[in-house]
Amino acid sequence: MAVADPIIVSAGESEERLERTWSERRGIYRWFAPVHHTTIGKMYFVTAGIFFLLGGILAALIRIQLSRPENNFLGPDRYNQFFTVHGSTMIFLFEGNASTSGRR
Ligand code: HEM
């Protein structure tokens, strides 16, 4: 089997390629193709914050339901749904993103 020819490029071209590969995209593409670990870490951090807020809203609604006996604020089915979504959100979407945000 023939060995592939090495790609020979000039120093200037190689530097320009390197620059292009590692530069951040502009506009909306920046959110879908981040290059720097710091940017990716910040995105995880913000995502974790958003899910903590959403899970927190559910926790507050659960707390209201539990604040009085025989309370009909949520009702049994919605209580179970909010409980489940709160738990899953906090573990997988908040904690998952928060712990990954520090791993860059
Ligand atoms: C890291 C994971 C979690 C965080 C940060 C978190 C956070 C919170 C917070 C801040 C509250 C409000 C506290 C209160 O109202 O007394 C709360 C309440 C609650 N959470 Fe979580 N939670 C997590 C995981 C879970 C899981 C896995 C479940 C169940 C599967 C769960 C079930 C509940 C329930 C039932 C309440 C209402 C308790 C009450 O108010 O008496 N949470 N959570």
PDB file of N, CA, C and O in Angstrom, residues 26-92:
ATOM      1  N   ARG A  26     -18.476  33.799  13.892  1.00  0.00           N
ATOM      2  CA  ARG A  26     -19.199  35.021  14.213  1.00  0.00           C
ATOM      3  C   ARG A  26     -20.702  34.771  14.261  1.00  0.00           C
ATOM      4  O   ARG A  26     -21.191  33.829  13.659  1.00  0.00           O
ATOM      5  N   GLY A  27     -21.382  35.676  14.961  1.00  0.00           N
ATOM      6  CA  GLY A  27     -22.846  35.651  14.999  1.00  0.00           C
ATOM      7  C   GLY A  27     -23.396  34.384  15.632  1.00  0.00           C
ATOM      8  O   GLY A  27     -22.823  33.832  16.568  1.00  0.00           O
ATOM      9  N   ILE A  28     -24.504  33.910  15.093  1.00  0.00           N
ATOM     10  CA  ILE A  28     -25.231  32.778  15.665  1.00  0.00           C
ATOM     11  C   ILE A  28     -24.399  31.495  15.641  1.00  0.00           C
ATOM     12  O   ILE A  28     -24.525  30.653  16.527  1.00  0.00           O
ATOM     13  N   TYR A  29     -23.501  31.353  14.652  1.00  0.00           N
ATOM     14  CA  TYR A  29     -22.678  30.141  14.537  1.00  0.00           C
ATOM     15  C   TYR A  29     -21.780  29.963  15.750  1.00  0.00           C
ATOM     16  O   TYR A  29     -21.378  28.864  16.084  1.00  0.00           O
ATOM     17  N   ARG A  30     -21.453  31.065  16.402  1.00  0.00           N
ATOM     18  CA  ARG A  30     -20.579  31.029  17.569  1.00  0.00           C
ATOM     19  C   ARG A  30     -21.144  30.097  18.655  1.00  0.00           C
ATOM     20  O   ARG A  30     -20.413  29.437  19.366  1.00  0.00           O
ATOM     21  N   TRP A  31     -22.503  30.064  18.740  1.00  0.00           N
ATOM     22  CA  TRP A  31     -23.156  29.258  19.777  1.00  0.00           C
ATOM     23  C   TRP A  31     -23.128  27.776  19.439  1.00  0.00           C
ATOM     24  O   TRP A  31     -23.330  26.936  20.303  1.00  0.00           O
ATOM     25  N   PHE A  32     -22.941  27.437  18.175  1.00  0.00           N
ATOM     26  CA  PHE A  32     -22.984  26.036  17.777  1.00  0.00           C
ATOM     27  C   PHE A  32     -21.596  25.454  17.486  1.00  0.00           C
ATOM     28  O   PHE A  32     -21.461  24.246  17.358  1.00  0.00           O
ATOM     29  N   ALA A  33     -20.606  26.329  17.353  1.00  0.00           N
ATOM     30  CA  ALA A  33     -19.262  25.830  17.041  1.00  0.00           C
ATOM     31  C   ALA A  33     -18.210  26.565  17.860  1.00  0.00           C
ATOM     32  O   ALA A  33     -17.285  27.146  17.306  1.00  0.00           O
ATOM     33  N   PRO A  34     -18.357  26.550  19.211  1.00  0.00           N
ATOM     34  CA  PRO A  34     -17.334  27.222  20.009  1.00  0.00           C
ATOM     35  C   PRO A  34     -16.023  26.436  19.944  1.00  0.00           C
ATOM     36  O   PRO A  34     -16.048  25.218  19.802  1.00  0.00           O
ATOM     37  N   VAL A  35     -14.923  27.142  20.038  1.00  0.00           N
ATOM     38  CA  VAL A  35     -13.620  26.490  19.899  1.00  0.00           C
ATOM     39  C   VAL A  35     -12.879  26.444  21.230  1.00  0.00           C
ATOM     40  O   VAL A  35     -12.252  25.452  21.570  1.00  0.00           O
ATOM     41  N   HIS A  36     -12.993  27.528  21.999  1.00  0.00           N
ATOM     42  CA  HIS A  36     -12.179  27.611  23.217  1.00  0.00           C
ATOM     43  C   HIS A  36     -12.831  26.921  24.408  1.00  0.00           C
ATOM     44  O   HIS A  36     -14.031  27.051  24.616  1.00  0.00           O
ATOM     45  N   HIS A  37     -12.041  26.218  25.169  1.00  0.00           N
ATOM     46  CA  HIS A  37     -12.546  25.504  26.336  1.00  0.00           C
ATOM     47  C   HIS A  37     -13.213  26.446  27.320  1.00  0.00           C
ATOM     48  O   HIS A  37     -14.193  26.082  27.973  1.00  0.00           O
ATOM     49  N   THR A  38     -12.701  27.677  27.421  1.00  0.00           N
ATOM     50  CA  THR A  38     -13.288  28.633  28.365  1.00  0.00           C
ATOM     51  C   THR A  38     -14.715  28.983  27.952  1.00  0.00           C
ATOM     52  O   THR A  38     -15.617  29.046  28.789  1.00  0.00           O
ATOM     53  N   THR A  39     -14.922  29.181  26.652  1.00  0.00           N
ATOM     54  CA  THR A  39     -16.262  29.496  26.150  1.00  0.00           C
ATOM     55  C   THR A  39     -17.205  28.323  26.415  1.00  0.00           C
ATOM     56  O   THR A  39     -18.331  28.514  26.872  1.00  0.00           O
ATOM     57  N   ILE A  40     -16.731  27.113  26.151  1.00  0.00           N
ATOM     58  CA  ILE A  40     -17.560  25.917  26.354  1.00  0.00           C
ATOM     59  C   ILE A  40     -17.896  25.775  27.839  1.00  0.00           C
ATOM     60  O   ILE A  40     -19.039  25.505  28.204  1.00  0.00           O
ATOM     61  N   GLY A  41     -16.921  26.016  28.707  1.00  0.00           N
ATOM     62  CA  GLY A  41     -17.147  25.965  30.152  1.00  0.00           C
ATOM     63  C   GLY A  41     -18.198  26.974  30.582  1.00  0.00           C
ATOM     64  O   GLY A  41     -19.084  26.660  31.375  1.00  0.00           O
ATOM     65  N   LYS A  42     -18.123  28.184  30.030  1.00  0.00           N
ATOM     66  CA  LYS A  42     -19.102  29.228  30.376  1.00  0.00           C
ATOM     67  C   LYS A  42     -20.493  28.825  29.906  1.00  0.00           C
ATOM     68  O   LYS A  42     -21.485  29.083  30.596  1.00  0.00           O
ATOM     69  N   MET A  43     -20.577  28.177  28.743  1.00  0.00           N
ATOM     70  CA  MET A  43     -21.877  27.747  28.227  1.00  0.00           C
ATOM     71  C   MET A  43     -22.495  26.684  29.138  1.00  0.00           C
ATOM     72  O   MET A  43     -23.693  26.714  29.410  1.00  0.00           O
ATOM     73  N   TYR A  44     -21.677  25.754  29.630  1.00  0.00           N
ATOM     74  CA  TYR A  44     -22.175  24.753  30.575  1.00  0.00           C
ATOM     75  C   TYR A  44     -22.681  25.429  31.845  1.00  0.00           C
ATOM     76  O   TYR A  44     -23.708  25.054  32.400  1.00  0.00           O
ATOM     77  N   PHE A  45     -21.915  26.437  32.301  1.00  0.00           N
ATOM     78  CA  PHE A  45     -22.234  27.133  33.544  1.00  0.00           C
ATOM     79  C   PHE A  45     -23.591  27.839  33.432  1.00  0.00           C
ATOM     80  O   PHE A  45     -24.450  27.717  34.312  1.00  0.00           O
ATOM     81  N   VAL A  46     -23.796  28.549  32.328  1.00  0.00           N
ATOM     82  CA  VAL A  46     -25.058  29.275  32.117  1.00  0.00           C
ATOM     83  C   VAL A  46     -26.213  28.280  31.965  1.00  0.00           C
ATOM     84  O   VAL A  46     -27.299  28.474  32.540  1.00  0.00           O
ATOM     85  N   THR A  47     -25.984  27.190  31.214  1.00  0.00           N
ATOM     86  CA  THR A  47     -27.029  26.172  31.031  1.00  0.00           C
ATOM     87  C   THR A  47     -27.433  25.581  32.378  1.00  0.00           C
ATOM     88  O   THR A  47     -28.629  25.407  32.658  1.00  0.00           O
ATOM     89  N   ALA A  48     -26.431  25.293  33.238  1.00  0.00           N
ATOM     90  CA  ALA A  48     -26.720  24.760  34.570  1.00  0.00           C
ATOM     91  C   ALA A  48     -27.576  25.759  35.352  1.00  0.00           C
ATOM     92  O   ALA A  48     -28.545  25.373  36.019  1.00  0.00           O
ATOM     93  N   GLY A  49     -27.250  27.048  35.246  1.00  0.00           N
ATOM     94  CA  GLY A  49     -27.992  28.093  35.956  1.00  0.00           C
ATOM     95  C   GLY A  49     -29.452  28.142  35.517  1.00  0.00           C
ATOM     96  O   GLY A  49     -30.359  28.264  36.355  1.00  0.00           O
ATOM     97  N   ILE A  50     -29.679  28.023  34.213  1.00  0.00           N
ATOM     98  CA  ILE A  50     -31.044  28.058  33.687  1.00  0.00           C
ATOM     99  C   ILE A  50     -31.853  26.869  34.231  1.00  0.00           C
ATOM    100  O   ILE A  50     -32.980  27.028  34.700  1.00  0.00           O
ATOM    101  N   PHE A  51     -31.234  25.668  34.240  1.00  0.00           N
ATOM    102  CA  PHE A  51     -31.967  24.495  34.724  1.00  0.00           C
ATOM    103  C   PHE A  51     -32.160  24.536  36.240  1.00  0.00           C
ATOM    104  O   PHE A  51     -33.155  24.024  36.748  1.00  0.00           O
ATOM    105  N   PHE A  52     -31.212  25.152  36.951  1.00  0.00           N
ATOM    106  CA  PHE A  52     -31.375  25.294  38.407  1.00  0.00           C
ATOM    107  C   PHE A  52     -32.588  26.173  38.694  1.00  0.00           C
ATOM    108  O   PHE A  52     -33.384  25.901  39.592  1.00  0.00           O
ATOM    109  N   LEU A  53     -32.734  27.218  37.889  1.00  0.00           N
ATOM    110  CA  LEU A  53     -33.883  28.117  38.040  1.00  0.00           C
ATOM    111  C   LEU A  53     -35.190  27.371  37.754  1.00  0.00           C
ATOM    112  O   LEU A  53     -36.146  27.444  38.533  1.00  0.00           O
ATOM    113  N   LEU A  54     -35.230  26.618  36.643  1.00  0.00           N
ATOM    114  CA  LEU A  54     -36.451  25.883  36.281  1.00  0.00           C
ATOM    115  C   LEU A  54     -36.787  24.818  37.335  1.00  0.00           C
ATOM    116  O   LEU A  54     -37.935  24.699  37.769  1.00  0.00           O
ATOM    117  N   GLY A  55     -35.766  24.076  37.784  1.00  0.00           N
ATOM    118  CA  GLY A  55     -35.978  23.061  38.828  1.00  0.00           C
ATOM    119  C   GLY A  55     -36.401  23.728  40.132  1.00  0.00           C
ATOM    120  O   GLY A  55     -37.212  23.184  40.888  1.00  0.00           O
ATOM    121  N   GLY A  56     -35.868  24.917  40.384  1.00  0.00           N
ATOM    122  CA  GLY A  56     -36.203  25.674  41.591  1.00  0.00           C
ATOM    123  C   GLY A  56     -37.648  26.142  41.590  1.00  0.00           C
ATOM    124  O   GLY A  56     -38.320  26.135  42.630  1.00  0.00           O
ATOM    125  N   ILE A  57     -38.141  26.528  40.407  1.00  0.00           N
ATOM    126  CA  ILE A  57     -39.543  26.941  40.297  1.00  0.00           C
ATOM    127  C   ILE A  57     -40.453  25.753  40.648  1.00  0.00           C
ATOM    128  O   ILE A  57     -41.414  25.887  41.402  1.00  0.00           O
ATOM    129  N   LEU A  58     -40.085  24.567  40.141  1.00  0.00           N
ATOM    130  CA  LEU A  58     -40.868  23.365  40.466  1.00  0.00           C
ATOM    131  C   LEU A  58     -40.808  23.072  41.969  1.00  0.00           C
ATOM    132  O   LEU A  58     -41.814  22.714  42.577  1.00  0.00           O
ATOM    133  N   ALA A  59     -39.610  23.248  42.564  1.00  0.00           N
ATOM    134  CA  ALA A  59     -39.462  23.011  44.005  1.00  0.00           C
ATOM    135  C   ALA A  59     -40.374  23.950  44.795  1.00  0.00           C
ATOM    136  O   ALA A  59     -41.005  23.535  45.777  1.00  0.00           O
ATOM    137  N   ALA A  60     -40.453  25.199  44.346  1.00  0.00           N
ATOM    138  CA  ALA A  60     -41.295  26.176  45.044  1.00  0.00           C
ATOM    139  C   ALA A  60     -42.768  25.770  44.951  1.00  0.00           C
ATOM    140  O   ALA A  60     -43.515  25.885  45.940  1.00  0.00           O
ATOM    141  N   LEU A  61     -43.169  25.265  43.769  1.00  0.00           N
ATOM    142  CA  LEU A  61     -44.556  24.831  43.605  1.00  0.00           C
ATOM    143  C   LEU A  61     -44.853  23.606  44.487  1.00  0.00           C
ATOM    144  O   LEU A  61     -45.917  23.511  45.108  1.00  0.00           O
ATOM    145  N   ILE A  62     -43.874  22.686  44.563  1.00  0.00           N
ATOM    146  CA  ILE A  62     -44.024  21.511  45.439  1.00  0.00           C
ATOM    147  C   ILE A  62     -44.165  21.975  46.891  1.00  0.00           C
ATOM    148  O   ILE A  62     -45.000  21.487  47.645  1.00  0.00           O
ATOM    149  N   ARG A  63     -43.308  22.961  47.264  1.00  0.00           N
ATOM    150  CA  ARG A  63     -43.350  23.484  48.643  1.00  0.00           C
ATOM    151  C   ARG A  63     -44.707  24.096  48.977  1.00  0.00           C
ATOM    152  O   ARG A  63     -45.249  23.904  50.059  1.00  0.00           O
ATOM    153  N   ILE A  64     -45.273  24.821  48.009  1.00  0.00           N
ATOM    154  CA  ILE A  64     -46.594  25.422  48.243  1.00  0.00           C
ATOM    155  C   ILE A  64     -47.627  24.311  48.496  1.00  0.00           C
ATOM    156  O   ILE A  64     -48.422  24.377  49.425  1.00  0.00           O
ATOM    157  N   GLN A  65     -47.561  23.256  47.656  1.00  0.00           N
ATOM    158  CA  GLN A  65     -48.486  22.128  47.826  1.00  0.00           C
ATOM    159  C   GLN A  65     -48.350  21.519  49.222  1.00  0.00           C
ATOM    160  O   GLN A  65     -49.345  21.175  49.857  1.00  0.00           O
ATOM    161  N   LEU A  66     -47.086  21.408  49.695  1.00  0.00           N
ATOM    162  CA  LEU A  66     -46.849  20.742  50.978  1.00  0.00           C
ATOM    163  C   LEU A  66     -47.035  21.663  52.186  1.00  0.00           C
ATOM    164  O   LEU A  66     -46.938  21.212  53.327  1.00  0.00           O
ATOM    165  N   SER A  67     -47.293  22.938  51.932  1.00  0.00           N
ATOM    166  CA  SER A  67     -47.317  23.904  53.035  1.00  0.00           C
ATOM    167  C   SER A  67     -48.534  23.741  53.947  1.00  0.00           C
ATOM    168  O   SER A  67     -48.528  24.214  55.074  1.00  0.00           O
ATOM    169  N   ARG A  68     -49.588  23.108  53.441  1.00  0.00           N
ATOM    170  CA  ARG A  68     -50.792  22.899  54.274  1.00  0.00           C
ATOM    171  C   ARG A  68     -51.321  21.492  54.054  1.00  0.00           C
ATOM    172  O   ARG A  68     -51.208  20.964  52.948  1.00  0.00           O
ATOM    173  N   PRO A  69     -51.915  20.903  55.094  1.00  0.00           N
ATOM    174  CA  PRO A  69     -52.519  19.588  54.892  1.00  0.00           C
ATOM    175  C   PRO A  69     -53.748  19.686  53.991  1.00  0.00           C
ATOM    176  O   PRO A  69     -54.401  20.755  53.947  1.00  0.00           O
ATOM    177  N   GLU A  70     -54.048  18.667  53.279  1.00  0.00           N
ATOM    178  CA  GLU A  70     -55.212  18.595  52.392  1.00  0.00           C
ATOM    179  C   GLU A  70     -55.232  19.730  51.366  1.00  0.00           C
ATOM    180  O   GLU A  70     -56.294  20.181  50.951  1.00  0.00           O
ATOM    181  N   ASN A  71     -54.065  20.194  51.003  1.00  0.00           N
ATOM    182  CA  ASN A  71     -53.974  21.307  50.050  1.00  0.00           C
ATOM    183  C   ASN A  71     -54.291  20.799  48.643  1.00  0.00           C
ATOM    184  O   ASN A  71     -53.818  19.737  48.236  1.00  0.00           O
ATOM    185  N   ASN A  72     -55.054  21.565  47.895  1.00  0.00           N
ATOM    186  CA  ASN A  72     -55.390  21.129  46.545  1.00  0.00           C
ATOM    187  C   ASN A  72     -54.711  21.986  45.476  1.00  0.00           C
ATOM    188  O   ASN A  72     -55.198  22.077  44.354  1.00  0.00           O
ATOM    189  N   PHE A  73     -53.606  22.625  45.850  1.00  0.00           N
ATOM    190  CA  PHE A  73     -52.917  23.542  44.925  1.00  0.00           C
ATOM    191  C   PHE A  73     -52.494  22.836  43.635  1.00  0.00           C
ATOM    192  O   PHE A  73     -52.771  23.313  42.539  1.00  0.00           O
ATOM    193  N   LEU A  74     -51.821  21.688  43.763  1.00  0.00           N
ATOM    194  CA  LEU A  74     -51.407  20.941  42.567  1.00  0.00           C
ATOM    195  C   LEU A  74     -52.293  19.725  42.296  1.00  0.00           C
ATOM    196  O   LEU A  74     -52.587  19.411  41.148  1.00  0.00           O
ATOM    197  N   GLY A  75     -52.677  19.038  43.328  1.00  0.00           N
ATOM    198  CA  GLY A  75     -53.392  17.765  43.135  1.00  0.00           C
ATOM    199  C   GLY A  75     -52.378  16.639  42.988  1.00  0.00           C
ATOM    200  O   GLY A  75     -51.214  16.900  42.653  1.00  0.00           O
ATOM    201  N   PRO A  76     -52.805  15.392  43.233  1.00  0.00           N
ATOM    202  CA  PRO A  76     -51.874  14.262  43.286  1.00  0.00           C
ATOM    203  C   PRO A  76     -51.079  14.025  42.002  1.00  0.00           C
ATOM    204  O   PRO A  76     -49.866  13.830  42.044  1.00  0.00           O
ATOM    205  N   ASP A  77     -51.752  14.052  40.852  1.00  0.00           N
ATOM    206  CA  ASP A  77     -51.047  13.735  39.600  1.00  0.00           C
ATOM    207  C   ASP A  77     -49.997  14.783  39.259  1.00  0.00           C
ATOM    208  O   ASP A  77     -48.847  14.471  38.950  1.00  0.00           O
ATOM    209  N   ARG A  78     -50.400  16.057  39.323  1.00  0.00           N
ATOM    210  CA  ARG A  78     -49.450  17.124  38.985  1.00  0.00           C
ATOM    211  C   ARG A  78     -48.315  17.174  40.009  1.00  0.00           C
ATOM    212  O   ARG A  78     -47.177  17.445  39.656  1.00  0.00           O
ATOM    213  N   TYR A  79     -48.637  16.865  41.284  1.00  0.00           N
ATOM    214  CA  TYR A  79     -47.583  16.819  42.303  1.00  0.00           C
ATOM    215  C   TYR A  79     -46.527  15.788  41.907  1.00  0.00           C
ATOM    216  O   TYR A  79     -45.328  16.077  41.923  1.00  0.00           O
ATOM    217  N   ASN A  80     -46.999  14.594  41.531  1.00  0.00           N
ATOM    218  CA  ASN A  80     -46.058  13.537  41.133  1.00  0.00           C
ATOM    219  C   ASN A  80     -45.240  13.948  39.915  1.00  0.00           C
ATOM    220  O   ASN A  80     -44.033  13.689  39.839  1.00  0.00           O
ATOM    221  N   GLN A  81     -45.882  14.591  38.954  1.00  0.00           N
ATOM    222  CA  GLN A  81     -45.169  15.020  37.742  1.00  0.00           C
ATOM    223  C   GLN A  81     -44.098  16.049  38.092  1.00  0.00           C
ATOM    224  O   GLN A  81     -42.948  15.956  37.650  1.00  0.00           O
ATOM    225  N   PHE A  82     -44.469  17.049  38.906  1.00  0.00           N
ATOM    226  CA  PHE A  82     -43.511  18.112  39.251  1.00  0.00           C
ATOM    227  C   PHE A  82     -42.349  17.538  40.064  1.00  0.00           C
ATOM    228  O   PHE A  82     -41.196  17.914  39.885  1.00  0.00           O
ATOM    229  N   PHE A  83     -42.673  16.620  40.976  1.00  0.00           N
ATOM    230  CA  PHE A  83     -41.651  15.947  41.791  1.00  0.00           C
ATOM    231  C   PHE A  83     -40.635  15.246  40.879  1.00  0.00           C
ATOM    232  O   PHE A  83     -39.419  15.408  41.025  1.00  0.00           O
ATOM    233  N   THR A  84     -41.160  14.476  39.926  1.00  0.00           N
ATOM    234  CA  THR A  84     -40.297  13.710  39.016  1.00  0.00           C
ATOM    235  C   THR A  84     -39.446  14.628  38.150  1.00  0.00           C
ATOM    236  O   THR A  84     -38.233  14.432  38.004  1.00  0.00           O
ATOM    237  N   VAL A  85     -40.067  15.656  37.590  1.00  0.00           N
ATOM    238  CA  VAL A  85     -39.327  16.557  36.701  1.00  0.00           C
ATOM    239  C   VAL A  85     -38.321  17.383  37.501  1.00  0.00           C
ATOM    240  O   VAL A  85     -37.199  17.622  37.048  1.00  0.00           O
ATOM    241  N   HIS A  86     -38.705  17.780  38.720  1.00  0.00           N
ATOM    242  CA  HIS A  86     -37.755  18.517  39.573  1.00  0.00           C
ATOM    243  C   HIS A  86     -36.517  17.654  39.852  1.00  0.00           C
ATOM    244  O   HIS A  86     -35.385  18.106  39.654  1.00  0.00           O
ATOM    245  N   GLY A  87     -36.740  16.410  40.286  1.00  0.00           N
ATOM    246  CA  GLY A  87     -35.621  15.509  40.609  1.00  0.00           C
ATOM    247  C   GLY A  87     -34.736  15.256  39.400  1.00  0.00           C
ATOM    248  O   GLY A  87     -33.510  15.395  39.471  1.00  0.00           O
ATOM    249  N   SER A  88     -35.355  14.931  38.261  1.00  0.00           N
ATOM    250  CA  SER A  88     -34.572  14.637  37.041  1.00  0.00           C
ATOM    251  C   SER A  88     -33.819  15.875  36.561  1.00  0.00           C
ATOM    252  O   SER A  88     -32.652  15.794  36.162  1.00  0.00           O
ATOM    253  N   THR A  89     -34.486  17.028  36.611  1.00  0.00           N
ATOM    254  CA  THR A  89     -33.843  18.275  36.173  1.00  0.00           C
ATOM    255  C   THR A  89     -32.626  18.579  37.030  1.00  0.00           C
ATOM    256  O   THR A  89     -31.547  18.892  36.516  1.00  0.00           O
ATOM    257  N   MET A  90     -32.792  18.478  38.351  1.00  0.00           N
ATOM    258  CA  MET A  90     -31.693  18.825  39.258  1.00  0.00           C
ATOM    259  C   MET A  90     -30.504  17.874  39.094  1.00  0.00           C
ATOM    260  O   MET A  90     -29.354  18.307  39.076  1.00  0.00           O
ATOM    261  N   ILE A  91     -30.788  16.590  38.963  1.00  0.00           N
ATOM    262  CA  ILE A  91     -29.683  15.626  38.879  1.00  0.00           C
ATOM    263  C   ILE A  91     -29.000  15.678  37.506  1.00  0.00           C
ATOM    264  O   ILE A  91     -27.787  15.809  37.407  1.00  0.00           O
ATOM    265  N   PHE A  92     -29.793  15.544  36.455  1.00  0.00           N
ATOM    266  CA  PHE A  92     -29.179  15.368  35.131  1.00  0.00           C
ATOM    267  C   PHE A  92     -28.910  16.682  34.405  1.00  0.00           C
ATOM    268  O   PHE A  92     -27.924  16.806  33.690  1.00  0.00           O
TER     269      PHE A  92
END
